[in-house]
Coordinates of C-alpha atoms in Angstrom, one line a residue:
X1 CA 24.8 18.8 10.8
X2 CA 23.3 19.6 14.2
X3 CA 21.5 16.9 16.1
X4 CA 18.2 18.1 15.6
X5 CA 18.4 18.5 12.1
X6 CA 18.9 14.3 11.5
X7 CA 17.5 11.3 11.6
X8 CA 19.1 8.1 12.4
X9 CA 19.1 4.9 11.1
X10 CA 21.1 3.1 13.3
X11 CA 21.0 3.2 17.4
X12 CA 24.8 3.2 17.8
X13 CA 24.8 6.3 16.0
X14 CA 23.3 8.0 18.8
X15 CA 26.0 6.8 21.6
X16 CA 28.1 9.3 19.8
X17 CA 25.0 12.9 19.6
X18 CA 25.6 14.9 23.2
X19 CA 22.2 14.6 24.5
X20 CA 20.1 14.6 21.4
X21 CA 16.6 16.6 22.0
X22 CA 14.9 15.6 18.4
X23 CA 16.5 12.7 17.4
X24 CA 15.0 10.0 15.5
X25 CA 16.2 6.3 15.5
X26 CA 14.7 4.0 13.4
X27 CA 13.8 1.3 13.1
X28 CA 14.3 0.4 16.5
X29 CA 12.7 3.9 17.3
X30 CA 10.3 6.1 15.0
X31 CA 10.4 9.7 15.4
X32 CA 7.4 11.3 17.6
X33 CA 7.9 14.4 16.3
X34 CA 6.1 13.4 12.9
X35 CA 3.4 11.4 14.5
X36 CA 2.4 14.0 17.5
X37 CA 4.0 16.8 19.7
X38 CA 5.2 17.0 23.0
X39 CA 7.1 13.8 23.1
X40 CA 10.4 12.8 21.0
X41 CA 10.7 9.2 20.9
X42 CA 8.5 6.0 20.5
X43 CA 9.5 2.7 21.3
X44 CA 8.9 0.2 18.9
X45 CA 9.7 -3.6 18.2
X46 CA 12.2 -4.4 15.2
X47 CA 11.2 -3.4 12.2
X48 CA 10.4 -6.8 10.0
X49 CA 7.7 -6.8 12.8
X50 CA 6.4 -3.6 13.2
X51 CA 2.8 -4.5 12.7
X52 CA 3.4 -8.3 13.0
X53 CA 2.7 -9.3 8.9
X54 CA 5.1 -10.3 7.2
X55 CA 6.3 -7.7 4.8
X56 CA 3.8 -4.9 5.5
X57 CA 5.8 -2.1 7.8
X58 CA 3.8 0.6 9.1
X59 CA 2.0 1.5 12.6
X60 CA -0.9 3.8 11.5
X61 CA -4.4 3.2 12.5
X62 CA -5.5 3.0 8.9
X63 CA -3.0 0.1 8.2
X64 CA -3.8 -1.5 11.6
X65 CA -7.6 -1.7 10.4
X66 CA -6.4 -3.1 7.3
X67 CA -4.4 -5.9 9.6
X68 CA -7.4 -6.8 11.6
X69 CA -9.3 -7.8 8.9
X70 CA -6.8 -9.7 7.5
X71 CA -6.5 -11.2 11.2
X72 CA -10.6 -11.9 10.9
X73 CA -10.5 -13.3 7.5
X74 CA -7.3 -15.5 7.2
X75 CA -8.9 -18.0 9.5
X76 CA -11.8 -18.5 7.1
X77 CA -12.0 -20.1 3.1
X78 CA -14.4 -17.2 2.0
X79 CA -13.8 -14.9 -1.1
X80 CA -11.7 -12.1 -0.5
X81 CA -12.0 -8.8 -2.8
X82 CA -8.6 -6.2 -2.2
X83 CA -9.2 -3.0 -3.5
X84 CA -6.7 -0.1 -3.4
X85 CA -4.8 2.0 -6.1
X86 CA -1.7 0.6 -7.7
X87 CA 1.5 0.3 -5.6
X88 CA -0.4 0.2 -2.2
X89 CA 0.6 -3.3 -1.7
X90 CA -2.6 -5.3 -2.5
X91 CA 0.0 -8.9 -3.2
X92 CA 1.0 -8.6 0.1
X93 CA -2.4 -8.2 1.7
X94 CA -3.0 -11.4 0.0
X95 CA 0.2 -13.0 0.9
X96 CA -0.2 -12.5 4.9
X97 CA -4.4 -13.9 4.1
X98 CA -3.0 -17.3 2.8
X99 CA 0.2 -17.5 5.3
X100 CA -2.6 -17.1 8.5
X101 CA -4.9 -19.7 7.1
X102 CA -5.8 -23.4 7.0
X103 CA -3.9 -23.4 3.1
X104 CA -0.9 -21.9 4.2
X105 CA 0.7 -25.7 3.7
X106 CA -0.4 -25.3 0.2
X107 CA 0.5 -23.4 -2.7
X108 CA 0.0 -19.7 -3.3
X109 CA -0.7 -19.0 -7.1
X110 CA -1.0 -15.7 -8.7
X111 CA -1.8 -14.4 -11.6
X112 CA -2.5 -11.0 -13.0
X113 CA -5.4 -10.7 -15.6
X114 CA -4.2 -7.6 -17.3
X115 CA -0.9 -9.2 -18.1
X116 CA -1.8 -12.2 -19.6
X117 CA -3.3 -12.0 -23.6
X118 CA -7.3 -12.1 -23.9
X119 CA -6.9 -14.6 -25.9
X120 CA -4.8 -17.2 -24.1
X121 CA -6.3 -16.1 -20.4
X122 CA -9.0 -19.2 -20.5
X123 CA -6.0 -21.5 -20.8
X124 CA -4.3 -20.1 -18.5
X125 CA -7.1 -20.4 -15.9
X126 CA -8.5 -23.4 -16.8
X127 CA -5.6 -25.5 -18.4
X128 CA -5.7 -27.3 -21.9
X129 CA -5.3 -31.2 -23.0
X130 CA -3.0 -31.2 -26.2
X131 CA -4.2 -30.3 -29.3
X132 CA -6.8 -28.3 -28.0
X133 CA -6.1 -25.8 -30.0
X134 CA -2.9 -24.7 -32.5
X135 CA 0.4 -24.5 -30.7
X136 CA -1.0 -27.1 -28.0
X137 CA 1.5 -29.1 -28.2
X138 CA 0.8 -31.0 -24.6
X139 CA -1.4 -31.2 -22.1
X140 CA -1.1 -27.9 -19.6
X141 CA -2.9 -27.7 -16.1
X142 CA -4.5 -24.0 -15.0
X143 CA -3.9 -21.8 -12.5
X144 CA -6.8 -23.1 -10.2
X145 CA -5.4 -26.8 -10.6
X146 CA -2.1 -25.4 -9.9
X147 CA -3.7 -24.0 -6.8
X148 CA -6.0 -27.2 -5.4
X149 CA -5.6 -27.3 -1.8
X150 CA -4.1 -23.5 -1.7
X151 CA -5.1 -19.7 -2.9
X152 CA -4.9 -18.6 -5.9
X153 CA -4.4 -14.6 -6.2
X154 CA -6.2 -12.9 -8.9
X155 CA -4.9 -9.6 -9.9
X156 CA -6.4 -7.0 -11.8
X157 CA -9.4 -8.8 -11.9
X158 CA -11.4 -6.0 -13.1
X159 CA -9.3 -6.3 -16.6
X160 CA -11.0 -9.6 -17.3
X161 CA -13.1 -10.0 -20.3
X162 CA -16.9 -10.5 -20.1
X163 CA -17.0 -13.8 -22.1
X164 CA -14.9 -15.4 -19.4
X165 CA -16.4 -14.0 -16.2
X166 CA -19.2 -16.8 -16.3
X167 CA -16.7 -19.8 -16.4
X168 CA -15.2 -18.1 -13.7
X169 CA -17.9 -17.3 -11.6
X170 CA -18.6 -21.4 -11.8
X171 CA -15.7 -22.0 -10.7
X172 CA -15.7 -20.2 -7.9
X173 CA -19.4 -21.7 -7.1
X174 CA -19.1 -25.6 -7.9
X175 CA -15.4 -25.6 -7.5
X176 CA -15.4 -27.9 -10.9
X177 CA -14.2 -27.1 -14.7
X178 CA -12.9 -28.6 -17.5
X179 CA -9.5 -28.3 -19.5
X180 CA -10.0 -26.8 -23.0
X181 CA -10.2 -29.4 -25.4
X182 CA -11.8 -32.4 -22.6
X183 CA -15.3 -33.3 -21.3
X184 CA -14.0 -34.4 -17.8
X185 CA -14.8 -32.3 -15.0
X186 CA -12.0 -32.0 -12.9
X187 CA -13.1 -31.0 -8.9
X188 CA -10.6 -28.8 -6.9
X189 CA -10.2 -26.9 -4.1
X190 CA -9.3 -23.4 -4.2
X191 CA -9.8 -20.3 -1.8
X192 CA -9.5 -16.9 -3.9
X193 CA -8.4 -13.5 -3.5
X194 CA -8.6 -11.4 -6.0
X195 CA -7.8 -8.1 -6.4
X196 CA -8.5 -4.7 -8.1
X197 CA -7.0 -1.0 -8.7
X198 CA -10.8 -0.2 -10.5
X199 CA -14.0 0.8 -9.4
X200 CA -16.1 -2.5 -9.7
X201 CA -19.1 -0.6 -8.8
X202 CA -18.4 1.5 -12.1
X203 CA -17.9 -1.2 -14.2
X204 CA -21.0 -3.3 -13.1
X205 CA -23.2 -0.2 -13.4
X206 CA -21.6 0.8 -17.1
X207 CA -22.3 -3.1 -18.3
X208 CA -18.7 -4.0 -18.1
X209 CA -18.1 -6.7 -15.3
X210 CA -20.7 -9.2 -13.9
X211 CA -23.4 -8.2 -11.0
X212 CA -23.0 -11.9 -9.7
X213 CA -19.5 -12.1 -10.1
X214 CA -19.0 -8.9 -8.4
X215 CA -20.9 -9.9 -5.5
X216 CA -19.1 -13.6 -5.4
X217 CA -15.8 -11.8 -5.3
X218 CA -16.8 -9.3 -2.8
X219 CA -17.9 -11.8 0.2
X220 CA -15.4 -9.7 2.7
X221 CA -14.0 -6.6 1.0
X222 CA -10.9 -4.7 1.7
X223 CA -10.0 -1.5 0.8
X224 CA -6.4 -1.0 1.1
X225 CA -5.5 2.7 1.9
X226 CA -3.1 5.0 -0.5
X227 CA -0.3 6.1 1.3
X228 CA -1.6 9.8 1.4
X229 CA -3.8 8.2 4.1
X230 CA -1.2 6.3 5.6
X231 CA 1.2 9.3 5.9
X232 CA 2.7 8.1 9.8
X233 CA 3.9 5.2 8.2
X234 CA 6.5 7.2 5.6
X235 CA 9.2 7.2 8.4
X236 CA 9.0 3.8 8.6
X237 CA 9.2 2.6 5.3
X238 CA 11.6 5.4 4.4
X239 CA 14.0 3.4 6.9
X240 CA 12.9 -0.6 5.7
X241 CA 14.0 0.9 2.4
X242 CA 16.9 2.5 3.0
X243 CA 18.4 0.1 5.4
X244 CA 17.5 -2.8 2.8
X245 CA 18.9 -1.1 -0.5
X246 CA 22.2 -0.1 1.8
X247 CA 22.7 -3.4 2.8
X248 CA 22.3 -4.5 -0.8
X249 CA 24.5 -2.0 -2.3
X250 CA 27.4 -2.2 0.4
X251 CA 26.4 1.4 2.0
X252 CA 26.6 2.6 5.4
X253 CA 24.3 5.4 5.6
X254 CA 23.0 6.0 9.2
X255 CA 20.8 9.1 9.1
X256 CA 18.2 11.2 7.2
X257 CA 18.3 15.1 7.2
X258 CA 14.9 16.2 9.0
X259 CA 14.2 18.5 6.1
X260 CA 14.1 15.4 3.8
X261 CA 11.6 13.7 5.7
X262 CA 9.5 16.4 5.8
X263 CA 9.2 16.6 2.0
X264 CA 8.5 12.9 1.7
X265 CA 6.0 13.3 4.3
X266 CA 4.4 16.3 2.7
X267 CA 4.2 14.6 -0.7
X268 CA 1.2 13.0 -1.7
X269 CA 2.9 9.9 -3.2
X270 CA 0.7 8.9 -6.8
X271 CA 2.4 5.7 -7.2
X272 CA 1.9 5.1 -3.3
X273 CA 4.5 2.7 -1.4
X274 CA 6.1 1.6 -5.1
X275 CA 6.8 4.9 -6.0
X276 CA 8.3 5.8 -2.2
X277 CA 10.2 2.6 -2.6
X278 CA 11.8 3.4 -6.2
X279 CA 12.7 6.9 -4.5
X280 CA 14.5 5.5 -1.7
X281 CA 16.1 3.3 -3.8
X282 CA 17.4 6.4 -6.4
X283 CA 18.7 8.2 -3.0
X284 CA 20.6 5.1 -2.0
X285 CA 22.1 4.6 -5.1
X286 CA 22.7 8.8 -5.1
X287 CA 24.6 8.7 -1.5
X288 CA 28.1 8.5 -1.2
X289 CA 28.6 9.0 2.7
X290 CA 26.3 7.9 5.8
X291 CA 23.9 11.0 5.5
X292 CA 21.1 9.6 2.8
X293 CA 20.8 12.2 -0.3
X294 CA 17.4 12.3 -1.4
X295 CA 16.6 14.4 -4.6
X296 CA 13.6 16.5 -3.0
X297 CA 14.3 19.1 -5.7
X298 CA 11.9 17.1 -8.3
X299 CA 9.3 17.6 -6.1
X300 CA 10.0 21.4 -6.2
X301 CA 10.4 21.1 -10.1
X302 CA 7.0 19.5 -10.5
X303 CA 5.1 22.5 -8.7
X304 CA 3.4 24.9 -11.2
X305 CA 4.1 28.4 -11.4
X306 CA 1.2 29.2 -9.6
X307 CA 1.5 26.8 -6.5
X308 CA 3.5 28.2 -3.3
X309 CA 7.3 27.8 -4.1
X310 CA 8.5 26.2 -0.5
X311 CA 7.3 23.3 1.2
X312 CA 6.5 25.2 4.0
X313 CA 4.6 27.5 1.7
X314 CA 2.6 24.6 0.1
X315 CA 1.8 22.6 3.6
X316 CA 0.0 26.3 4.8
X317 CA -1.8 26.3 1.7
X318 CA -3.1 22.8 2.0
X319 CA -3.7 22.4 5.7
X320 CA -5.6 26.0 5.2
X321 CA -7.6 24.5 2.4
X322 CA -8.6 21.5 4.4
X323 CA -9.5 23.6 7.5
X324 CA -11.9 26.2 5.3
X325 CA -13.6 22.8 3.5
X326 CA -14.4 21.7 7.1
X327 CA -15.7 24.9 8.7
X328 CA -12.6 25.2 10.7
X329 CA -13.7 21.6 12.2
X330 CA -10.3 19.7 13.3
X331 CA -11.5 16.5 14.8
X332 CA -14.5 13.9 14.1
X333 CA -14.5 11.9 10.9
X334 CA -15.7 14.8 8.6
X335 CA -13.3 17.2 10.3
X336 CA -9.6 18.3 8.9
X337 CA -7.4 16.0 10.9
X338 CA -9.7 13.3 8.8
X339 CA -9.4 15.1 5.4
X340 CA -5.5 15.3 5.6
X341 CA -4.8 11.9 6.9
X342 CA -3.0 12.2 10.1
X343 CA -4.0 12.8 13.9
X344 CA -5.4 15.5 15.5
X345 CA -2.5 16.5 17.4
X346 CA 0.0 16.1 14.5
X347 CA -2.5 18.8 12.9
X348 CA -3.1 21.2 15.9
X349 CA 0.8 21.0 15.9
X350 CA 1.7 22.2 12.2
X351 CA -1.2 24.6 12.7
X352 CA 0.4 26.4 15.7
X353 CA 4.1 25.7 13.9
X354 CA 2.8 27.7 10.7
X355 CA 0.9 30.2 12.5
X356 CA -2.4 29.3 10.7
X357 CA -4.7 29.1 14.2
X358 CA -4.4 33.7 13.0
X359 CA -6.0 32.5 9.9
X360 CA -9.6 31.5 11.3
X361 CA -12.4 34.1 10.6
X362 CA -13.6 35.6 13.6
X363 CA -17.7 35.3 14.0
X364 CA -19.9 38.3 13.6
X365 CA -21.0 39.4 16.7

């Protein structure tokens, strides 16, 4: 395998390469060459801490906007809404908000409304004194008493039934309920984060979640981006992943063939960072020697007849599609660069790499 053709995991490695020219280490060093041209290597710190939050890896400006809200926020015991498609890491957004704030010496209590029955969610919330109902054999605190003094994460928030959004939407005002089956009004103190993978906006408008409970939840939103948005930061998670699954499975794989990296770049990722994560995870358990063996070929298989056979093929016929929606307008916010996620020199890069700068209509004189 030439030297330009890899990607390392591991620094040592490269004490060994003659001169590498296109060499990317990670994670002490993430490779330039996907980010923008002209340079090959960026210096960053360890890994765990690339963007200083525990558990979120990643360097892109989308994410970092993401961080300094959470930075802004954290401090603070208002209502925090997370909205983002599933797999983009919403629990951990939630996580680093309760870890930087006053309640971080208290507990952090989740629970996910679209897991838990319809019938028995109240209880759950709320708590129940025995014999409250059949099968109530003792008495059982809630999930906000379980959280006094700390956050209580709720997920999925949009799957909650109607009937119950009012109780909850009390709670979250008086900071006071009762336990199903008692008249005494128990007092805590909770900070909430709840979060969503719907449109709330939808559901108020079509009758199906509460105007005032949407706008109680929603006292500082946060829109966590999909990773097709995010799409600098696949290096870097490629390598958390595949240095943490190694490690777990007793593997020594040190690099990354360059033309795997390009497909997981180039893929738009449905399932978003839990879907990348499962991948890496099937390629580690796939690789036998130190060179990681990632199974682009499904990516291939999944392409319709119809749709450009290569990857190189396909990236021409995207960037060109994002280029003619934006009148052959690179930079700004409504330009290309914008539309495909990723900077304006990574673009004007893969443009000149793929020859599509020929492809631009010349005005009429």
């Amino acid at each position: 395998m030439a030297v330009s053709d890899v990607i390392v995991l591991n620094e040592r490695v490269t004490k060994s390469l003659a001169t590498p020219q296109r060499v990317t280490v990670l994670p002490w060093k993430a490779a330039n060459e996907y980010l923008s041209p002209g340079s090959t290597e960026l210096l960053l710190e360890d890994l765990g801490n690339t963007c200083g939050v525990e558990g979120i890896v990643g360097c892109s400006a989308a994410l970092r906007e993401v961080l300094d809200q959470i930075q802004t926020v954290a401090p603070t015991d208002s209502t925090v809404l997370i909205e983002g498609e599933t797999g983009t890491g919403k629990e951990l957004i939630a996580h680093a908000i309760h870890a930087r704030s006053r309640r971080r010496g208290g507990a952090f209590v989740k629970m996910n409304c679209a897991a838990i029955p319809h019938e028995l969610l109240e209880s759950e919330i709320f708590g129940h004194e025995k014999g409250a109902f059949t099968g109530a054999v003792a008495r059982k605190i809630g999930r906000f008493e379980a959280a006094h003094q700390g956050t209580l994460f709720m997920d999925e928030i949009g799957d909650m039934p109607l009937a119950l959004q009012a109780k909850v939407l009390r709670i979250l005002q008086e900071q006071e309920f009762e336990r199903l089956g008692s008249t005494m009004t128990q007092r805590v103190s909770v900070r909430v984060v709840a979060a969503t993978n719907q449109d709330l906006d939808r559901l108020v408008s079509e009758k199906q979640f509460r105007n005032d409970l949407y706008y109680r939840l929603s006292v500082f939103p946060i829109r966590v981006p999909p990773l097709r948005e995010r799409r600098d930061d696949i290096p870097l998670l490629v390598a958390y992943f595949a240095k943490m699954y190694s490690e777990r499975m007793n593997k020594q794989i040190e690099t990354i063939p360059s033309e795997a990296m390009e497909a997981l770049l180039d893929h738009d990722w449905p399932g978003n960072i839990r879907q990348l994560q499962n991948f890496v995870e099937r390629s580690v358990i796939l690789t036998a020697g130190r060179v990681l063996q990632c199974p682009i070929q499904e990516f291939l298989r999944r392409r319709t007849v119809a749709t450009p056979v290569t990857l190189k093929e396909c990236e021409r016929e995207h960037i060109l599609k994002a280029m003619k929606e934006s009148n052959w307008v690179i930079a700004g916010p409504h330009g290309a660069a914008a539309r495909l996620g990723m900077p304006r020199s990574t673009l004007m890069y893969r443009m000149r790499k793929l020859a599509i700068m020929n492809e631009r209509p010349v005005p009429a004189a």
